[in-house]
Short mmCIF file of C-alpha atoms and ligand atoms in Angstrom, two decimals:
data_model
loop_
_atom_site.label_atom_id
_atom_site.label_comp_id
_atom_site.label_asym_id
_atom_site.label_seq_id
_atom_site.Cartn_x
_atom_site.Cartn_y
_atom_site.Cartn_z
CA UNK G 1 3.79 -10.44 -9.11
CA UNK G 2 3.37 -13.77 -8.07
CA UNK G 3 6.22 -16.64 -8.78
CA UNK G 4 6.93 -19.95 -7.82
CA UNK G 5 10.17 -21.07 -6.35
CA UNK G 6 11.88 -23.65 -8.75
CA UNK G 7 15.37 -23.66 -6.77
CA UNK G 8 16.65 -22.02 -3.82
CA UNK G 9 19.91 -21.61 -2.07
CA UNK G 10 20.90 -19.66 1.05
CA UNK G 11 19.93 -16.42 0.07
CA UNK G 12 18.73 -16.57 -3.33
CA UNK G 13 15.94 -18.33 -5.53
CA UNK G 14 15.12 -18.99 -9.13
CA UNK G 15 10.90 -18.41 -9.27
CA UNK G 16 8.92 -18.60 -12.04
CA UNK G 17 7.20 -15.55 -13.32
CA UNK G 18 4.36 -16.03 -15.65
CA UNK G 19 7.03 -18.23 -17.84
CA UNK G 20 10.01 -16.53 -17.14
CA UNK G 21 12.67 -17.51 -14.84
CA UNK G 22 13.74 -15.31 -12.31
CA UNK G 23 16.67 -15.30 -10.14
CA UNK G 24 15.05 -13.36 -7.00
CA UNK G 25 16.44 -12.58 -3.05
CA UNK G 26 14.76 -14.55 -0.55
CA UNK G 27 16.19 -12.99 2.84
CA UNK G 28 13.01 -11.39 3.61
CA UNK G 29 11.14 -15.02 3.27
CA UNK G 30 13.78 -17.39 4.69
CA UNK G 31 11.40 -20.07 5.33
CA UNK G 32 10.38 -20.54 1.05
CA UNK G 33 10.73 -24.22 -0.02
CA UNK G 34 10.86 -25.71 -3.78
CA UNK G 35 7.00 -25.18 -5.04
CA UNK G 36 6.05 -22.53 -3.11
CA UNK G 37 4.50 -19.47 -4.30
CA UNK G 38 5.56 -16.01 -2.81
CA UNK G 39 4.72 -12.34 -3.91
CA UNK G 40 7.80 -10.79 -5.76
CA UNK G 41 8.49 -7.09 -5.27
CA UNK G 42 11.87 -5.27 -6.86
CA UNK G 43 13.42 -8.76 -6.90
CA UNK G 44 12.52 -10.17 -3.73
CA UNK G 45 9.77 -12.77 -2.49
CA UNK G 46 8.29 -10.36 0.09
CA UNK G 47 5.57 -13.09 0.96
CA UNK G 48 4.54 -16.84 0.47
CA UNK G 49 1.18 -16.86 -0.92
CA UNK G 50 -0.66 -19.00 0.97
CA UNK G 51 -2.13 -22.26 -0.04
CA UNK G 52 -4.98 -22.99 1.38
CA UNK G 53 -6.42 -19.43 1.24
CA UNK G 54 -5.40 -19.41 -2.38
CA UNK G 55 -7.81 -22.45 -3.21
CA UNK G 56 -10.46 -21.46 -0.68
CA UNK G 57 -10.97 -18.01 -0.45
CA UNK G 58 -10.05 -15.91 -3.34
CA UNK G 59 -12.43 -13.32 -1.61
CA UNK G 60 -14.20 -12.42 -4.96
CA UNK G 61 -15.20 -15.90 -5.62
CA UNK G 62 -16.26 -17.08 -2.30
CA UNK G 63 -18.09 -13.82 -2.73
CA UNK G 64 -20.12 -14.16 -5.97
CA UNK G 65 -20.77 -17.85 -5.13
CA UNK G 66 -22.80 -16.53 -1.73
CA UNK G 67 -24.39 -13.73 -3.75
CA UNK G 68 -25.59 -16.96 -6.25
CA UNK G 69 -27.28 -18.71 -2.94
CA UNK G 70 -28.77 -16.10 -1.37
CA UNK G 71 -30.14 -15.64 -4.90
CA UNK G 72 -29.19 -11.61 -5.56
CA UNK G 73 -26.85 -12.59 -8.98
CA UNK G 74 -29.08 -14.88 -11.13
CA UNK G 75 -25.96 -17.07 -13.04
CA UNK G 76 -28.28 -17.24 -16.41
CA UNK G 77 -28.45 -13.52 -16.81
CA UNK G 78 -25.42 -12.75 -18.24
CA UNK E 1 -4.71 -41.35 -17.08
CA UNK E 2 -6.06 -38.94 -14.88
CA UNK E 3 -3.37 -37.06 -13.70
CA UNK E 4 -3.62 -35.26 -10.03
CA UNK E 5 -3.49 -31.37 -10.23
CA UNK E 6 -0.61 -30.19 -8.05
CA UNK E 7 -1.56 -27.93 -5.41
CA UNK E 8 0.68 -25.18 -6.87
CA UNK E 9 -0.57 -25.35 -10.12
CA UNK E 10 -4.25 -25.20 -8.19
CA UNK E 11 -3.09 -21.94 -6.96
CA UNK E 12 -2.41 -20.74 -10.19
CA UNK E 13 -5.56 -21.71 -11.29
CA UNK E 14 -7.24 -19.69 -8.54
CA UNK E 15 -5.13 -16.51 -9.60
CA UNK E 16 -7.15 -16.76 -13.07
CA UNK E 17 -10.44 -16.59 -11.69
CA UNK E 18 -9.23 -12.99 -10.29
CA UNK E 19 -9.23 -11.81 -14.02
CA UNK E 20 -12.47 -13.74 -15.16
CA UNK E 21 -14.71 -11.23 -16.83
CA UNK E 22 -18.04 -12.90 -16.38
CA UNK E 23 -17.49 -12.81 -12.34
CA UNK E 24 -16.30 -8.75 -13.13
CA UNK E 25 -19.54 -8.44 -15.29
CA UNK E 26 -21.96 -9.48 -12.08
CA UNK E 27 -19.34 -8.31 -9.59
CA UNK E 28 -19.68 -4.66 -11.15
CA UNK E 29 -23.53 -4.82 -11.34
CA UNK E 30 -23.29 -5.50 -7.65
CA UNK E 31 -21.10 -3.00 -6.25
CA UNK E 32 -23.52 -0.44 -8.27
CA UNK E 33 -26.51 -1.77 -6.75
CA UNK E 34 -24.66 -0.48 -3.33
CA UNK E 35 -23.32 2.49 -4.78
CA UNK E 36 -27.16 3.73 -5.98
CA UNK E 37 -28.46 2.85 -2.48
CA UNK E 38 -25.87 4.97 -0.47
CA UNK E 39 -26.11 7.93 -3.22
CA UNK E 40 -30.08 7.80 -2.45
CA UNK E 41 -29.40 7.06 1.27
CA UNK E 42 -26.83 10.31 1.50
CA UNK E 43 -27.90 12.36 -1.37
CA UNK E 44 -24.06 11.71 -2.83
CA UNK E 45 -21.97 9.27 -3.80
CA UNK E 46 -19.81 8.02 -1.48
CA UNK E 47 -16.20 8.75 -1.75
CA UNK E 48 -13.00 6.16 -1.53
CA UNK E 49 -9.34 6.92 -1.65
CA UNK E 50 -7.10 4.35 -2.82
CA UNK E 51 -3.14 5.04 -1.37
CA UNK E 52 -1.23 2.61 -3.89
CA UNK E 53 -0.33 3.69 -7.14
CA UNK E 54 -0.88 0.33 -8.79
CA UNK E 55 -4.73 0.55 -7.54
CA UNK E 56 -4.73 3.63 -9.15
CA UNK E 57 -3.27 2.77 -12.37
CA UNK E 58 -5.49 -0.45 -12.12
CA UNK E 59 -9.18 1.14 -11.78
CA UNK E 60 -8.24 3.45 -14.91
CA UNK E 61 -7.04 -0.04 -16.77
CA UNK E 62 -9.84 -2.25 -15.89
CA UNK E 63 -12.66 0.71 -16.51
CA UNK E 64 -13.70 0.33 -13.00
CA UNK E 65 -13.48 3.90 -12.47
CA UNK E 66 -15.32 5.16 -15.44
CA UNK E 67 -17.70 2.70 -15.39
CA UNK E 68 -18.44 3.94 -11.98
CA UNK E 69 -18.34 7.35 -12.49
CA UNK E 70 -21.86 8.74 -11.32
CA UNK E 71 -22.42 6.87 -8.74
CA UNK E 72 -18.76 6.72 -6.81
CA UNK E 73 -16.09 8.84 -6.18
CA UNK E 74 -13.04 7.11 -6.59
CA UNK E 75 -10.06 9.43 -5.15
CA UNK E 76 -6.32 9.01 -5.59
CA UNK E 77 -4.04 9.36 -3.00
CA UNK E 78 -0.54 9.63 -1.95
CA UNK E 79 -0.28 6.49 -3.43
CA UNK E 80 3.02 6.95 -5.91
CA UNK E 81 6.18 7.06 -4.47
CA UNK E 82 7.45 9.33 -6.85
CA UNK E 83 4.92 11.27 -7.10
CA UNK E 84 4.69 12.38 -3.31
CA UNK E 85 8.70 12.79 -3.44
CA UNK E 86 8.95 16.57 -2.57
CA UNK E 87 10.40 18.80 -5.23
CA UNK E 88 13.56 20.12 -3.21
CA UNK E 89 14.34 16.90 -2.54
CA UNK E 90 14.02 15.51 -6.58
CA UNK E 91 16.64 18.64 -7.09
CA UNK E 92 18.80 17.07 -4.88
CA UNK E 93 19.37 13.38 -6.31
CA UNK E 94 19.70 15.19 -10.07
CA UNK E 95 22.10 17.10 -8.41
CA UNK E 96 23.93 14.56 -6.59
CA UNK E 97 24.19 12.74 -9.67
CA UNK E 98 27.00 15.70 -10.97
CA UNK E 99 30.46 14.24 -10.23
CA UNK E 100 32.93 11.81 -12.34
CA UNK E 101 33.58 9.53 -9.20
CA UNK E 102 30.01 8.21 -8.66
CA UNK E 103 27.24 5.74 -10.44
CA UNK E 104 23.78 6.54 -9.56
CA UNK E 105 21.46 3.61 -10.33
CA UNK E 106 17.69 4.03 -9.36
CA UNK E 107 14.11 2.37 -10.47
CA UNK E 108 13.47 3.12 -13.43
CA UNK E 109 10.77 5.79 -12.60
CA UNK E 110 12.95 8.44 -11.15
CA UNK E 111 14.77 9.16 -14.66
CA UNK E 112 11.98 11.16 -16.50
CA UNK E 113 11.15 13.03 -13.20
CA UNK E 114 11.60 16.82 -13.59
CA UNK E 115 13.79 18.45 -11.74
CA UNK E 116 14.28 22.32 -11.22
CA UNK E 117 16.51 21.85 -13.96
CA UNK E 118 16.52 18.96 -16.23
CA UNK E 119 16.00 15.34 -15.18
CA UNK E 120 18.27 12.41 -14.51
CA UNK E 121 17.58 11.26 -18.24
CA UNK E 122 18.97 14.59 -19.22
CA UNK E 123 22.06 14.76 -16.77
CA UNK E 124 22.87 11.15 -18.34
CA UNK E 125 21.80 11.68 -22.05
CA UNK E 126 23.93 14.52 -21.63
CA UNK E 127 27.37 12.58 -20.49
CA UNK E 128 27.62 14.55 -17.23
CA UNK E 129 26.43 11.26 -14.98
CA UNK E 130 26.65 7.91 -15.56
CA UNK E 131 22.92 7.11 -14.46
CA UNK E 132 21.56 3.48 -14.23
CA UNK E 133 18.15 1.72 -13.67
CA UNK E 134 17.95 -1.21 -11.91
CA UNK E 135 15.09 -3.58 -11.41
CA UNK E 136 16.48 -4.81 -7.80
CA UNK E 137 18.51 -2.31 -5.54
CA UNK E 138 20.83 -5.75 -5.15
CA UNK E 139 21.52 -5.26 -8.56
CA UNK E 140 23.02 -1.67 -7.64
CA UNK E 141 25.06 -4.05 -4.59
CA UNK E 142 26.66 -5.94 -7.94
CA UNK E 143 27.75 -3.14 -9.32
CA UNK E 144 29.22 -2.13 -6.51
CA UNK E 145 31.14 -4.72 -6.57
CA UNK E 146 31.93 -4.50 -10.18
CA UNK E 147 33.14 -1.01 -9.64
CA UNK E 148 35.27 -0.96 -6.50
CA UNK E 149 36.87 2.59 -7.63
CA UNK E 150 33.52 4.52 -8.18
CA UNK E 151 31.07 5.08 -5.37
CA UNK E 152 27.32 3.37 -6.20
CA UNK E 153 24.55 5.58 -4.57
CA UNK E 154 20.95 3.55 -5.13
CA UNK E 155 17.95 6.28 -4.61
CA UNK E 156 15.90 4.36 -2.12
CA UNK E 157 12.35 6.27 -3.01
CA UNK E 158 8.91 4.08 -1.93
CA UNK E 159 6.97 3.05 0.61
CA UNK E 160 6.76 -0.40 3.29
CA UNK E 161 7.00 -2.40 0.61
CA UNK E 162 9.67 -1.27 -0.62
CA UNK E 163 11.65 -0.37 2.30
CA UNK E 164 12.54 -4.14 3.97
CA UNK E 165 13.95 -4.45 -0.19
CA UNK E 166 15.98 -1.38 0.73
CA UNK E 167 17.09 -2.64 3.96
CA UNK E 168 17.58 -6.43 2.13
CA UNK E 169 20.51 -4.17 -0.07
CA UNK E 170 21.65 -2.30 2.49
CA UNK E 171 22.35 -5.82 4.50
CA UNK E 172 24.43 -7.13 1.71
CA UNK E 173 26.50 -4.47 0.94
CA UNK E 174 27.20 -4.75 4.99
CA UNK E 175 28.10 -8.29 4.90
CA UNK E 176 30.15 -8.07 1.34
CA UNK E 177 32.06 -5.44 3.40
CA UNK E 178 31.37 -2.74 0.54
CA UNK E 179 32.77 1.04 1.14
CA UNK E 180 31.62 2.26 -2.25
CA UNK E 181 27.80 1.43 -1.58
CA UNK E 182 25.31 4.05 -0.25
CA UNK E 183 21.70 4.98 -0.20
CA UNK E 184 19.94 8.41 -0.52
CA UNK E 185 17.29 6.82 1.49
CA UNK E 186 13.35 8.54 0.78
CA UNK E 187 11.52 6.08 2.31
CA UNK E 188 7.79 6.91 3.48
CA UNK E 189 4.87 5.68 5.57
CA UNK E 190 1.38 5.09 4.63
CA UNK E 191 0.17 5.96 8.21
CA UNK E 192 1.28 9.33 8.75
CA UNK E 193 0.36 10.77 5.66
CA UNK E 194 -3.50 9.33 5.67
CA UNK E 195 -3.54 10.44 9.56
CA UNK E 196 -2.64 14.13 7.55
CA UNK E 197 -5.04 13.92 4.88
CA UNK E 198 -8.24 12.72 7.61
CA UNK E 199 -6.82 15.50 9.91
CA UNK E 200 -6.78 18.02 7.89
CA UNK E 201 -10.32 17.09 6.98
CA UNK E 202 -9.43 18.75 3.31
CA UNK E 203 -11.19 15.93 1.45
CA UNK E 204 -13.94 14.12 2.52
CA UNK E 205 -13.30 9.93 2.34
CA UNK E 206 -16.28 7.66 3.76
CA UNK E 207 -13.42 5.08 3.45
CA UNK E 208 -9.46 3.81 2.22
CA UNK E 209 -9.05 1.00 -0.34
CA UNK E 210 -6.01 -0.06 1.63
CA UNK E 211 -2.54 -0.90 -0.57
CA UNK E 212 -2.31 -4.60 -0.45
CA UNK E 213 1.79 -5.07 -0.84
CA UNK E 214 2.17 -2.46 2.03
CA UNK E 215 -0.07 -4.61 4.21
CA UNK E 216 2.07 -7.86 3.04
CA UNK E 217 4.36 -6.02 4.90
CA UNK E 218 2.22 -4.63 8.03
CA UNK E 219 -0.51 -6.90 8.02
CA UNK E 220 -4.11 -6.11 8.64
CA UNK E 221 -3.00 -5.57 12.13
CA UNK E 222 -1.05 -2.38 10.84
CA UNK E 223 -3.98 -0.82 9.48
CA UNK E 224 -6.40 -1.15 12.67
CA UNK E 225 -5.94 2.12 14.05
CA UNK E 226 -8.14 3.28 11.03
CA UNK E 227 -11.04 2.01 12.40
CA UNK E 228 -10.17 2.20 16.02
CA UNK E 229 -9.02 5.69 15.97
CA UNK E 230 -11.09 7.74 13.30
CA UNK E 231 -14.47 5.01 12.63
CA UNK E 232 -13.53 5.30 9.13
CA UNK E 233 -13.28 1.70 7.46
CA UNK E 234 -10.45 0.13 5.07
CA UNK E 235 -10.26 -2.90 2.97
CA UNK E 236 -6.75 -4.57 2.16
CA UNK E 237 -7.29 -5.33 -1.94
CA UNK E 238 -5.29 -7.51 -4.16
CA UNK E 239 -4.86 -5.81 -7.41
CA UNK E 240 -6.86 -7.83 -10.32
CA UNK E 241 -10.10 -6.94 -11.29
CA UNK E 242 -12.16 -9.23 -9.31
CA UNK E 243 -10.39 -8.45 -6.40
CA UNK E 244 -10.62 -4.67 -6.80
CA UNK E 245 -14.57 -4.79 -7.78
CA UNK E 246 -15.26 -7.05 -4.47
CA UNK E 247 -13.37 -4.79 -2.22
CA UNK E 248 -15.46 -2.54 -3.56
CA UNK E 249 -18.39 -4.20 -2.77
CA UNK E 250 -17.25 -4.57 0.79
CA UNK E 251 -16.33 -1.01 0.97
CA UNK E 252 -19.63 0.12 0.40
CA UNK E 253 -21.57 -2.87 2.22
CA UNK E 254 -19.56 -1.62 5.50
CA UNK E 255 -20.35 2.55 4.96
CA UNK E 256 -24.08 1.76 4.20
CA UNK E 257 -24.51 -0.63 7.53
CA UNK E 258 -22.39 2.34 9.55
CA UNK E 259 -19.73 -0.05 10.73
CA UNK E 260 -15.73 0.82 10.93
CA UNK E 261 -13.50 -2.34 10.00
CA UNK E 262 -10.57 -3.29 8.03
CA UNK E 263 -11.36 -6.25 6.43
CA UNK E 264 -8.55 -8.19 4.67
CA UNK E 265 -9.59 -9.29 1.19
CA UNK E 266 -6.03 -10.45 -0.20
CA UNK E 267 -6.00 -13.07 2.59
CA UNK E 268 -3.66 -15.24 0.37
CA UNK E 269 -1.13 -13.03 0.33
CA UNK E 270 -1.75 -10.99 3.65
CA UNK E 271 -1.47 -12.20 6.96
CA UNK E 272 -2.79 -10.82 9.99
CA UNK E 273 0.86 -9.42 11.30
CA UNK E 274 2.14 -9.12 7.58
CA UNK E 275 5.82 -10.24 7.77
CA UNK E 276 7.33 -8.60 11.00
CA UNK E 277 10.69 -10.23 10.03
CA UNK E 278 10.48 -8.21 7.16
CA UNK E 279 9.84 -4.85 8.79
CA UNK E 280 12.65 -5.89 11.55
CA UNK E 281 14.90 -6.23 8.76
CA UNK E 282 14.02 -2.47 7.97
CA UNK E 283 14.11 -1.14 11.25
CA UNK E 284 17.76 -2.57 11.62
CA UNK E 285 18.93 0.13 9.49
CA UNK E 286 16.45 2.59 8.86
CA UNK E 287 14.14 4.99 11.52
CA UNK E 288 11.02 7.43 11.61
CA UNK E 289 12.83 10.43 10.63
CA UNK E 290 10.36 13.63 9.64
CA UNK E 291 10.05 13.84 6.21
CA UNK E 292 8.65 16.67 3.56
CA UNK E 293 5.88 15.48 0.96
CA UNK E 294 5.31 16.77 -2.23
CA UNK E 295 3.80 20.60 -1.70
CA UNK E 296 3.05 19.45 2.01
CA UNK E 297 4.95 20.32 5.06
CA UNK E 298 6.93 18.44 6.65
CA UNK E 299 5.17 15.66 8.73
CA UNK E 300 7.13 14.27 11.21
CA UNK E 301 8.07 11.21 11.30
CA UNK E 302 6.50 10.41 8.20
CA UNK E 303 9.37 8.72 6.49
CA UNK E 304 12.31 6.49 7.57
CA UNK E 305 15.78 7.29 7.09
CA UNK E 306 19.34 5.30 8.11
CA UNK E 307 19.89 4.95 12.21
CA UNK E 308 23.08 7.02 12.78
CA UNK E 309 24.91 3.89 13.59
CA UNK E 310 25.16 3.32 9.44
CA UNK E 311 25.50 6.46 8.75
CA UNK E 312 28.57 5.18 6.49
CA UNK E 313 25.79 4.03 3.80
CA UNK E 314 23.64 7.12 3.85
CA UNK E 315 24.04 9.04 1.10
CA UNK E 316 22.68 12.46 2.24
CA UNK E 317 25.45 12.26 5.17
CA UNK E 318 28.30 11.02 2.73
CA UNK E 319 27.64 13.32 -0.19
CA UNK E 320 25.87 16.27 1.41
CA UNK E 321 24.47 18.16 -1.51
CA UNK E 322 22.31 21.71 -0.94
CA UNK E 323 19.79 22.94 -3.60
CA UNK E 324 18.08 26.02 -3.24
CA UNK E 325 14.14 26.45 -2.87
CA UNK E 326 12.49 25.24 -6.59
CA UNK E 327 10.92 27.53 -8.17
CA UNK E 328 7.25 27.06 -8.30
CA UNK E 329 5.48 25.65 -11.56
CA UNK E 330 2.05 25.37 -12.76
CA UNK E 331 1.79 21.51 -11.62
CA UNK E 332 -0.80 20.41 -9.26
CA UNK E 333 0.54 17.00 -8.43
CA UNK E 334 0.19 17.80 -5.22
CA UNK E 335 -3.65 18.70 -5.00
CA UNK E 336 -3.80 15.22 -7.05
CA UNK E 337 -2.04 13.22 -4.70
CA UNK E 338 -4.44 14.57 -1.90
CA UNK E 339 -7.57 13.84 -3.54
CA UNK E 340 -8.22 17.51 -4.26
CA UNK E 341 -8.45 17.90 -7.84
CA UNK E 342 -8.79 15.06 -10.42
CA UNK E 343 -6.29 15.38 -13.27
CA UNK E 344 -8.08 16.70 -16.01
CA UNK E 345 -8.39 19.81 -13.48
CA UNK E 346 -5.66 20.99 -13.63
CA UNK E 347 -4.93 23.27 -17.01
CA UNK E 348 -1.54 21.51 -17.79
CA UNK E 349 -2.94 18.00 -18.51
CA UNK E 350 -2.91 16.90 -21.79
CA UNK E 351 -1.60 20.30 -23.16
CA UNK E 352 1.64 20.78 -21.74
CA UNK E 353 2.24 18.10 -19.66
CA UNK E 354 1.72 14.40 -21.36
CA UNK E 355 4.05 11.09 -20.79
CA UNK E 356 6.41 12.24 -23.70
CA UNK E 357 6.63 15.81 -22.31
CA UNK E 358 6.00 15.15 -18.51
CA UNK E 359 5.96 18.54 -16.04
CA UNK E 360 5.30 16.72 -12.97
CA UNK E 361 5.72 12.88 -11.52
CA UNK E 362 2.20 12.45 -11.75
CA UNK E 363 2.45 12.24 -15.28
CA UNK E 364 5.52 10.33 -15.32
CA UNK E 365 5.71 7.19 -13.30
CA UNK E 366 3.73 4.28 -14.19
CA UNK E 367 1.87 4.44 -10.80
CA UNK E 368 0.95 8.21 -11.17
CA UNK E 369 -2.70 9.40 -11.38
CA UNK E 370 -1.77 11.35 -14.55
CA UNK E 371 -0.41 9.17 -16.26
CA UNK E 372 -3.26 6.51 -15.51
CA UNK E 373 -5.68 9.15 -16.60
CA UNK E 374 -3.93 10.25 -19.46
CA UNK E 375 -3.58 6.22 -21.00
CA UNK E 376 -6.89 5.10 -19.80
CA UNK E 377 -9.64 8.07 -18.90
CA UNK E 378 -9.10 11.00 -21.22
CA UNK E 379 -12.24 11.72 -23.75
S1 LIG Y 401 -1.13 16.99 -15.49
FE1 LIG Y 401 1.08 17.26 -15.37
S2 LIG Y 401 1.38 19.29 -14.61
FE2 LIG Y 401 -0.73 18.75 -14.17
S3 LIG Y 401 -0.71 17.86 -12.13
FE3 LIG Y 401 -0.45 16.18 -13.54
S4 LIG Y 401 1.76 15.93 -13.72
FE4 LIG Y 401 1.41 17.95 -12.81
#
């Protein structure tokens, strides 16, 4: 589940979770700031999502859009 | 006023386009295209294994696997944590559970789990434990605390996800200075077991959809010796539909050009090392220790248990408890959980055994191929 941090203190965080608030650990992530995202497993943030891969390179869309220009997926033919 | 989109809200944004059904629609027509060419290429489909419950419960959901059905093989592994727990040891954790001095607390899977005799639901519903799920093993720390004249065992079942978490409780019942906290710690390792299942040779995979929270964990780097070692290729997935279909898509792009690579494709979330603080965290405590599977032997070094050194939060030295051999039942969980059989082989499912009147984990935890079956595949 992904969440983003709203507050943090030393070992614990309040995240967001698709609109609910979550009070989570964050000793496995020590580095989380205030608007991060991070990957939330049994109450911890196990990971901080990264940003720029996030906006960039959501694999599946980077990967239809090259399928579009080399022409294999025709975007009318739905 | 135009106002700027924050970054994070960007990223939420992205998230969404995971789930967007027109990208599945053309996403699924491509990974077919691929699947028809290696069928004609090979004369059958080719086979993938999936080793994380929630891909498994994920491909039933999203229709991936039955839309897929003649032209792919889509296996489930040892994916479930509850599901590859071995019998013997299930007996034991029911049977710990017996005594008026002691709160077990657990994820919420491990209630409905049948035992040799009766489940953890039944021991509680019955007054003779008091039994408690908890969504965070910290929470089982709090009561701990709450509770300073009972002893709090967690049952610490799951995989490298799960086990830094583990580790994460174990550290602050340490630093609270907490006698009445332990673990009856299960914890397993991807590696070993799909090192068993490739050298046994007992099911033929052309390739692993690789569990993308254990690799947040590892990182790609953890999964290399796939390729390296056997040629056999692996791609880290997210768990949306999008992301499932184009791993797919990878998946079968690398087996028909006759390359071996893990490719990451949950690069948001998983980094090249995957959090080695994490995993440092685990080793602190916890060790390779050999470990039985579900209707497997032992394989050794296959799951990770405390270090002797904390030996005073490990349940199974603390409260020793000794079941006898279970008897054997009709359940083939564990021909599912090696790709053997597919559910609806085996002459329980959907007769006997269904999620109100479960006969094995399979059928029970949310993550089980059973269960996944049962909800989304039955005819
Ligand atoms: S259907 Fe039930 S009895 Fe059969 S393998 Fe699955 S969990 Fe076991």
């Amino acid at each position: 589940m992904p969440g983003k941090i709203l507050e943090r203190d030393e070992y614990t965080a309040i995240v967001d979770v698709m609109g609910s608030r979550l009070k989570i650990g964050i000793l496995l992530t020590p580095d989380v700031e205030v608007g991060d995202w991070v990957l939330v497993h049994a109450g911890k943030a196990l990971q901080v999502i990264d940003e720029q891969f996030a906006l960039e390179s959501i694999e599946a869309w980077k990967l239809i859009n090259e399928l579009r220009e080399q022409g294999v997926i025709d975007p009318t033919d739905r | 006023m135009e106002t700027q989109v924050r970054a994070e809200d960007r990223i939420a944004q992205a998230i969404e386009k995971t789930k967007d059904p027109a990208l599945a629609r053309e996403l699924l027509r491509e990974v077919r295209r691929l699947a028809e060419k290696f069928l004609e290429a090979h004369g059958r489909p080719a086979a993938f294994m999936e080793v994380c419950g929630s891909h498994t419960h994920a491909l039933a959901e999203f229709g991936i696997k039955y839309a897929l059905r003649d032209v792919l093989k889509l296996l489930s592994g040892p994916g479930c944590p509850v599901c590859v727990t071995d019998q013997q040891e299930i007996d034991a954790m029911i049977a710990l559970a017996d005594g008026e001095d002691r709160i077990i607390t657990t994820f919420g899977d491990m209630l409905r789990v049948p035992g040799s005799r009766g489940s953890l639901m039944k021991v509680k519903a019955e007054g003779r434990a008091d039994v408690r799920v908890v969504y965070s093993p910290s929470d089982a720390v709090e009561i701990a605390q709450r509770h300073p004249d009972k002893q709090v065992i967690f049952l610490g079942v799951g995989f490298e996800t799960t086990i830094p978490v583990l580790a994460a409780a174990v550290y602050e019942a340490e630093s609270l200075g907490l006698e009445n906290f332990s673990m009856w710690m299960s914890g397993k390792l991807v590696e070993p077991i799909v090192r068993y299942l490739l050298d046994t040779g007992e099911t033929h995979i052309d390739a692993f959809i690789l569990p993308g929270h254990v690799a947040t964990i590892l990182g790609r780097k953890g999964f290399l010796w796939l390729a390296e070692e056997y040629g056999v290729n692996g791609v880290i997935s997210g768990f949306e539909m999008n992301e499932i279909l184009s791993s797919l898509y990878i998946l079968l792009d690398l087996v028909l050009k006759g390359k071996a690579e893990i490719v990451n494709n949950y690069p948001y979330v998983v980094r090249e090392e995957g959090n080695p603080g994490a995993w440092k965290l685990a080793e602190k405590y916890f060790m390779p220790v050999d470990m039985a599977w579900r209707e497997i032997d032992v394989i050794p070094k296959s799951g990770m248990g405390f270090r002797p050194e904390y030996a005073h939060f490990d349940a199974k030295k603390r409260f020793p408890v000794t079941v006898g051999k279970p008897k054997p039942t009709a359940c083939r969980c564990g021909e599912v959980i090696r790709g053997l059989i597919e559910p609806e082989e085996c002459p329980l499912f959907g007769k006997a055994c269904t999620p109100a009147h479960p006969i094995g984990p399979c059928m029970v935890s949310s993550e089980g191929a059973c269960a996944a079956h049962y909800k989304y595949l039955r005819q």
